[in-house]
XYZ file of C-alpha atoms in Angstrom:
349
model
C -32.318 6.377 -11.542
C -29.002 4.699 -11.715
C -26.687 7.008 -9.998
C -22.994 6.272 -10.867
C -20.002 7.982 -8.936
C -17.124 9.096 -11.492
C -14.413 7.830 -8.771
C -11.013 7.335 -10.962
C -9.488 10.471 -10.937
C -5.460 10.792 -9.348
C -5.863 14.012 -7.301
C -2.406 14.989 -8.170
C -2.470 18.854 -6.780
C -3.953 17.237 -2.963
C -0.161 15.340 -3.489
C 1.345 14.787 -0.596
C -1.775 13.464 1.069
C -3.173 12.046 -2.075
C -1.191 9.259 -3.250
C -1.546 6.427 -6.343
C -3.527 3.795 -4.135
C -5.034 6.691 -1.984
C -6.508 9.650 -4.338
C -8.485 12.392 -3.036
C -11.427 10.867 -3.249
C -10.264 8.523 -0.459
C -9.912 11.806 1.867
C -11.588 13.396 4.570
C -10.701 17.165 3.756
C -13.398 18.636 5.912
C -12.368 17.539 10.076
C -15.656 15.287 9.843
C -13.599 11.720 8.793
C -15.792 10.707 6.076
C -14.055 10.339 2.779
C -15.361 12.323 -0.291
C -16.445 9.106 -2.054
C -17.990 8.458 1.411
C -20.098 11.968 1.324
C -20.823 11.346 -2.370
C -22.044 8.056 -1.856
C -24.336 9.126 1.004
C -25.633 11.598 -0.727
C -26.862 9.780 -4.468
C -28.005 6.393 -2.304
C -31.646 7.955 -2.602
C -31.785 8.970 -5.738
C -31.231 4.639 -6.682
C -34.224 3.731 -4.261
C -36.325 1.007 -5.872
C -33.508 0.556 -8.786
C -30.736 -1.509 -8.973
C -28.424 0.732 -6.655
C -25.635 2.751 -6.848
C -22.611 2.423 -9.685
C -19.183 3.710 -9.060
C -16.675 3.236 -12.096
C -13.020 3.578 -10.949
C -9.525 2.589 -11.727
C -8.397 -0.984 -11.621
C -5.433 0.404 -9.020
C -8.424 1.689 -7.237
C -11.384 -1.067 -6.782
C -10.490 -2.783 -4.031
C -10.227 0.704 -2.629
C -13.630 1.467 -3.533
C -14.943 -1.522 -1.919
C -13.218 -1.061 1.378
C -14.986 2.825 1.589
C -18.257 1.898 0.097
C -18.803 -1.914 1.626
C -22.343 -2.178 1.014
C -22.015 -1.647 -2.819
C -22.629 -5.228 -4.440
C -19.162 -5.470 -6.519
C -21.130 -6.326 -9.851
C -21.945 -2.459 -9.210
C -18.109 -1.728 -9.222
C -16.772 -1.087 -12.873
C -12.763 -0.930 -12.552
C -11.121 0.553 -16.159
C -8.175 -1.159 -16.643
C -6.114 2.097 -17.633
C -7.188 6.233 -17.176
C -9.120 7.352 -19.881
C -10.646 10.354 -19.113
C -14.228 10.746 -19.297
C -15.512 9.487 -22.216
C -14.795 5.954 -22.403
C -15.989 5.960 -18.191
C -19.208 7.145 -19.238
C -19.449 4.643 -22.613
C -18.459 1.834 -20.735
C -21.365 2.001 -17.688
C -23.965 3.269 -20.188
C -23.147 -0.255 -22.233
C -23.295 -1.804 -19.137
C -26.375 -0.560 -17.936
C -27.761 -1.590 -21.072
C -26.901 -4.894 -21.114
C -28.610 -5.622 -17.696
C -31.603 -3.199 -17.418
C -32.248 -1.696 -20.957
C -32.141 1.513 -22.733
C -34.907 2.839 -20.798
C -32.504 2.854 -17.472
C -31.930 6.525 -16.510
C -28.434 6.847 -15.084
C -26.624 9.969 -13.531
C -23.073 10.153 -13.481
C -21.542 12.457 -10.387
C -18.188 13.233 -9.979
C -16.908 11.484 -6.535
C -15.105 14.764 -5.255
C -17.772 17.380 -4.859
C -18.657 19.553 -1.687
C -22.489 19.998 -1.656
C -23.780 22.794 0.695
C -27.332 21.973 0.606
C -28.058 18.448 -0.324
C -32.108 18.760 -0.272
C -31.635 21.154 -3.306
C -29.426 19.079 -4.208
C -32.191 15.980 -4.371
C -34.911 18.267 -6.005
C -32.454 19.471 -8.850
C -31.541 16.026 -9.580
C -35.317 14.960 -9.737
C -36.278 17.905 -11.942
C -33.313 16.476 -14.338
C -34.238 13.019 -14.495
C -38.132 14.277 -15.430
C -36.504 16.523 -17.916
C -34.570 13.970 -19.181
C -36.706 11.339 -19.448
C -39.981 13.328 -20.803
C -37.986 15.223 -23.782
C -35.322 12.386 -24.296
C -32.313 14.801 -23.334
C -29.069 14.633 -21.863
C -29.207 16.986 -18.944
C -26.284 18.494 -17.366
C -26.347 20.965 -14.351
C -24.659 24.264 -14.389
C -23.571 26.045 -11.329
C -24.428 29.252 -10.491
C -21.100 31.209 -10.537
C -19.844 32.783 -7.341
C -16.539 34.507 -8.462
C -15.487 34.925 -12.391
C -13.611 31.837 -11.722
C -10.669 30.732 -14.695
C -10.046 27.151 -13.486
C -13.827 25.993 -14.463
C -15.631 25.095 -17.438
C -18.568 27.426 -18.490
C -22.335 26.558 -20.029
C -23.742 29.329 -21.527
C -28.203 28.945 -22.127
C -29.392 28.854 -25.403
C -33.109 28.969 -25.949
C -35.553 28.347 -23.113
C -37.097 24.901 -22.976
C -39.264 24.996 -19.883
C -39.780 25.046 -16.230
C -39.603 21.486 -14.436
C -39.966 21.542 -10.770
C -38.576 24.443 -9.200
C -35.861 24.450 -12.105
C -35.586 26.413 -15.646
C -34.046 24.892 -18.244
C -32.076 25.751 -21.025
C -30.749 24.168 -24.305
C -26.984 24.866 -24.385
C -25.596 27.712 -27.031
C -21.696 26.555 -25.742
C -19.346 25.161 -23.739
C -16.051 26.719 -22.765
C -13.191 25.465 -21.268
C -11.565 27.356 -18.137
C -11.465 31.048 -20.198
C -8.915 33.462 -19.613
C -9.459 36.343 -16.736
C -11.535 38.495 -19.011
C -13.523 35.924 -20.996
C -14.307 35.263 -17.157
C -15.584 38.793 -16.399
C -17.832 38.878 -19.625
C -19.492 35.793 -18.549
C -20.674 36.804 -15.775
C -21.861 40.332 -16.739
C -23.818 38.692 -19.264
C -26.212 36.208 -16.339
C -26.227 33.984 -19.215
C -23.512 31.183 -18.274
C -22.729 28.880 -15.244
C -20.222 26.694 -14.149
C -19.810 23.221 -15.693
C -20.066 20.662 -12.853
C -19.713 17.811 -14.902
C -23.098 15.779 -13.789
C -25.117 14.240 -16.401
C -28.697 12.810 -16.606
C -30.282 10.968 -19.271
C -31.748 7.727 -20.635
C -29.547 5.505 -21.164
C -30.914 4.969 -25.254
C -30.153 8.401 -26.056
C -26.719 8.233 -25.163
C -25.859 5.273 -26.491
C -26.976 6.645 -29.990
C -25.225 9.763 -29.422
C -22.355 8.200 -28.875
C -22.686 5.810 -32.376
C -23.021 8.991 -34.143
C -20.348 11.437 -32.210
C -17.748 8.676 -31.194
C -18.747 5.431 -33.160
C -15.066 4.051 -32.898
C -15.290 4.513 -29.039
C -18.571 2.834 -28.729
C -17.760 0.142 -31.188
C -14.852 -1.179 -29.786
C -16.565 -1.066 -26.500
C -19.314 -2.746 -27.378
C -16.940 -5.275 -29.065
C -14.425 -5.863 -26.234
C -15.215 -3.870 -23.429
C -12.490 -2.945 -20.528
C -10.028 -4.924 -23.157
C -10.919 -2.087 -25.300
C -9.264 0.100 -23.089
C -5.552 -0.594 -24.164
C -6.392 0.993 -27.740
C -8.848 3.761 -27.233
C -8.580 7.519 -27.374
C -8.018 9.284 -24.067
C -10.860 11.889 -24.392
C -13.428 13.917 -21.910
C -17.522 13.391 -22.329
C -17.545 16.756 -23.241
C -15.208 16.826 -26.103
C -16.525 13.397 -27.450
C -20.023 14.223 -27.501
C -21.278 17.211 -25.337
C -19.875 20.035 -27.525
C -21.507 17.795 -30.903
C -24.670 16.772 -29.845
C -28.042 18.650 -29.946
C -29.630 16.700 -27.571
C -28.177 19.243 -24.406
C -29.629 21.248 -22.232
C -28.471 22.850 -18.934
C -30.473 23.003 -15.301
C -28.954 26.160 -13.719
C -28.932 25.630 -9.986
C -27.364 26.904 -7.129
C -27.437 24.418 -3.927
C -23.923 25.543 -2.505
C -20.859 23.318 -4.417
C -17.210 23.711 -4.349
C -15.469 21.548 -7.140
C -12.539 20.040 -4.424
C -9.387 20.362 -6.771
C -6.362 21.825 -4.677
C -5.582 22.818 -1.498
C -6.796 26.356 -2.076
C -10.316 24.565 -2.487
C -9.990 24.051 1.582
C -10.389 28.229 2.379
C -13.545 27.918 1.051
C -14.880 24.740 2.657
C -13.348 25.409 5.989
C -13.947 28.213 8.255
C -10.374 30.265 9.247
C -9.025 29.920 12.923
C -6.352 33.445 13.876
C -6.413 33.952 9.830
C -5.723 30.191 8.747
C -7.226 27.068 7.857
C -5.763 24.531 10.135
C -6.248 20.982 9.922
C -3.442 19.880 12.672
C -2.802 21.505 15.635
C -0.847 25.157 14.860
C 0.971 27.429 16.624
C 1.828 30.351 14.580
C 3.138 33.941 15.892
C 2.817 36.455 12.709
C 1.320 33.708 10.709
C -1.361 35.030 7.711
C -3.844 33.270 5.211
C -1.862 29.623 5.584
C -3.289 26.509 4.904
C -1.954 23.860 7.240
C -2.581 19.709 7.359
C -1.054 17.015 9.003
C -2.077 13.149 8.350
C -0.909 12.344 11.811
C -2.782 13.685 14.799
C 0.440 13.826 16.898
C 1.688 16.334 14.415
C 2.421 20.019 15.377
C 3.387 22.440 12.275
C 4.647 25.817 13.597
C 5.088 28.667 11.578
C 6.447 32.267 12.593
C 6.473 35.141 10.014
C 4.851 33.793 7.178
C 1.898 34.006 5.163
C -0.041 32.601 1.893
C 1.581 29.693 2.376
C 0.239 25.710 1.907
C 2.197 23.223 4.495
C 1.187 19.866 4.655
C 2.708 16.877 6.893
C 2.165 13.264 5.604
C 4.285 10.172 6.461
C 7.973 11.387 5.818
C 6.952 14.052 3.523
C 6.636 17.705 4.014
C 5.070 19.850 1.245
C 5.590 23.819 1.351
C 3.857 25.856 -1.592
C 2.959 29.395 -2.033
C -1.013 29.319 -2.202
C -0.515 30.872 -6.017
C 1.419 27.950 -7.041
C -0.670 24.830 -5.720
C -1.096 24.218 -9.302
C 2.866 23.659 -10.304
C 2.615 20.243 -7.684
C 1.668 18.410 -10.644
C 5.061 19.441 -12.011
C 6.971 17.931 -9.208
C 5.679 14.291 -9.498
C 7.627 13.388 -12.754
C 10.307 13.957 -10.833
C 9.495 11.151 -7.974
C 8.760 8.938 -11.206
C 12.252 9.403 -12.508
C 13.697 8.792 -9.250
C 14.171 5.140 -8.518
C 14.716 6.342 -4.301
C 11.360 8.618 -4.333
C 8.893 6.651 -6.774
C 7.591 5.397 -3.171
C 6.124 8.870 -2.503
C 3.338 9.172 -5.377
């Protein structure tokens, strides 16, 4: 297998401490210094034993980033898209590149780069039983997630008609995909045991995707094929699952459960991260009547202390300070257009 790291994503709602030329893939969220694309990295290198290696597709901002974290990655193995995307054309892009050099019998799995994996040996078997899926019924496999909570800020798979065992694994054509339902949609799904969280890892052979894509998304793939990353500055900005997993017929879903935690905001860190006096603390705290905060400083020098609060998300980076209530870690998204607009704060983003 082929395994390629999905590593151009912003990290806008880990803003302060992710920045433009420092995402949060670039982070070490956990205490243990390793970057996410560091952990990712470690953990796909040996699923590409005896192939050609390990892929990472990125941003052009980004790729001499990459190559800094990841320094043993040969940079032919570093795709850098000229300008964001989403999904889709990432995925097109590789799987014509894979192509070119190793055929359409190359099996490549794409993996988002900032993913917390609880169990990684479950990890490697679920990824095995995919590629022998994928490769024995010519499928494009994707793994769902066993969900832990009726959570409303995922996508949902929900299994069609059994296809078979493979390994210690079931799998499942997919009936549907659904994007991040509303509270109660949430609570039906999981009453039902029939649906599981959309992780956004894909397996297949390389072929089958490429004439998925001619038939789902020909103008993508044809001006890809055509031009490549000059392509870029004239494509649709559109998600692999819009652009072909919702059309196709050729997916199926491998519900597993190997303890994962999609890393999107700093809520994400009360689950990774054990609580010290009620808090998550990465910086040294001293709190007196201090509740459910989430607290990190870049700087190991800095000292945050808090006195009658609670539910609260502090962070300390450079010359910025960043106070949210825990409910509205999403709205920090809002807040950057206004450092754009401002010719004195553009330098924080």
């Amino acid at each position: 297998m082929i395994p390629v790291i999905l590593a151009g994503g912003k990290g806008e709602r880990f803003w302060p401490l992710s920045r433009r030329i420092r995402p949060k893939q670039f982070l070490s969220l956990d205490g243990t210094g390793q970057s996410l694309l560091q952990s990712t990295a470690e953990r796909l290198l040996p699923l590409s034993k005896g192939g050609p290696g390990l892929w990472v597709i990125t941003s052009a901002l980004l790729e001499n980033g990459v190559q800094q974290q990841l320094p043993n990655i040969p940079p032919e193995n570093i795709l850098a898209e000229p300008q964001g995307r989403d999904t889709a054309p990432a995925v097109a892009w590789t799987v014509i590149e894979v192509v070119r050099r190793y055929g359409e019998d190359a099996v490549i799995g794409f993996f988002p780069a900032d993913h917390w994996i609880g169990k990684p040996d479950i990890f490697q078997e679920a990824i095995k039983s995919a590629e022998n899926l994928a490769i024995s019924q010519d499928l494009i496999v994707t793994l769902g997630l066993q969900p832990q909570y009726p959570a409303t800020g995922y996508g949902y798979i929900e299994q069609g008609e059994k296809i078979g065992t493979f390994g210690d694994f079931t799998a499942y054509q997919v009936a549907q995909f659904t994007e991040k339902p509303d509270q109660e949609r949430a609570d039906q799904f999981l009453a039902t045991g029939r649906f599981s969280w959309n992780a956004g890892i894909f397996i297949f052979r390389a072929g089958v995707v490429l004439e998925e894509l001619r038939t789902y998304a020909p103008d993508l793939i044809a001006a890809l094929e055509a031009e490549g990353a000059q392509a870029y500055a004239n494509i649709e900005k559109i998600s692999i699952d819009y652009a072909l997993m919702e059309k196709t017929q050729k997916a199926c879903v491998l519900p597993v459960s190997f303890g994962w935690d999609d890393l999107g905001d700093w809520n994400s860190l009360e689950r990774l991260l054990p609580k010290q006096n009620g808090n998550v603390a990465l910086v040294r705290h001293l709190g007196l009547d201090t509740q459910d905060c989430i607290m990190y400083g870049s700087d190991e020098n800095e000292v945050i202390i808090t006195i009658g609060v609670q539910d609260l998300v502090i962070v300390r980076d450079g010359n910025v300070t960043l106070i949210v209530d825990k409910n509205r870690t999403q709205d920090i998204k809002k807040v950057l257009p206004q450092l754009e607009d401002d010719p004195d704060l553009r330098e924080l983003l």
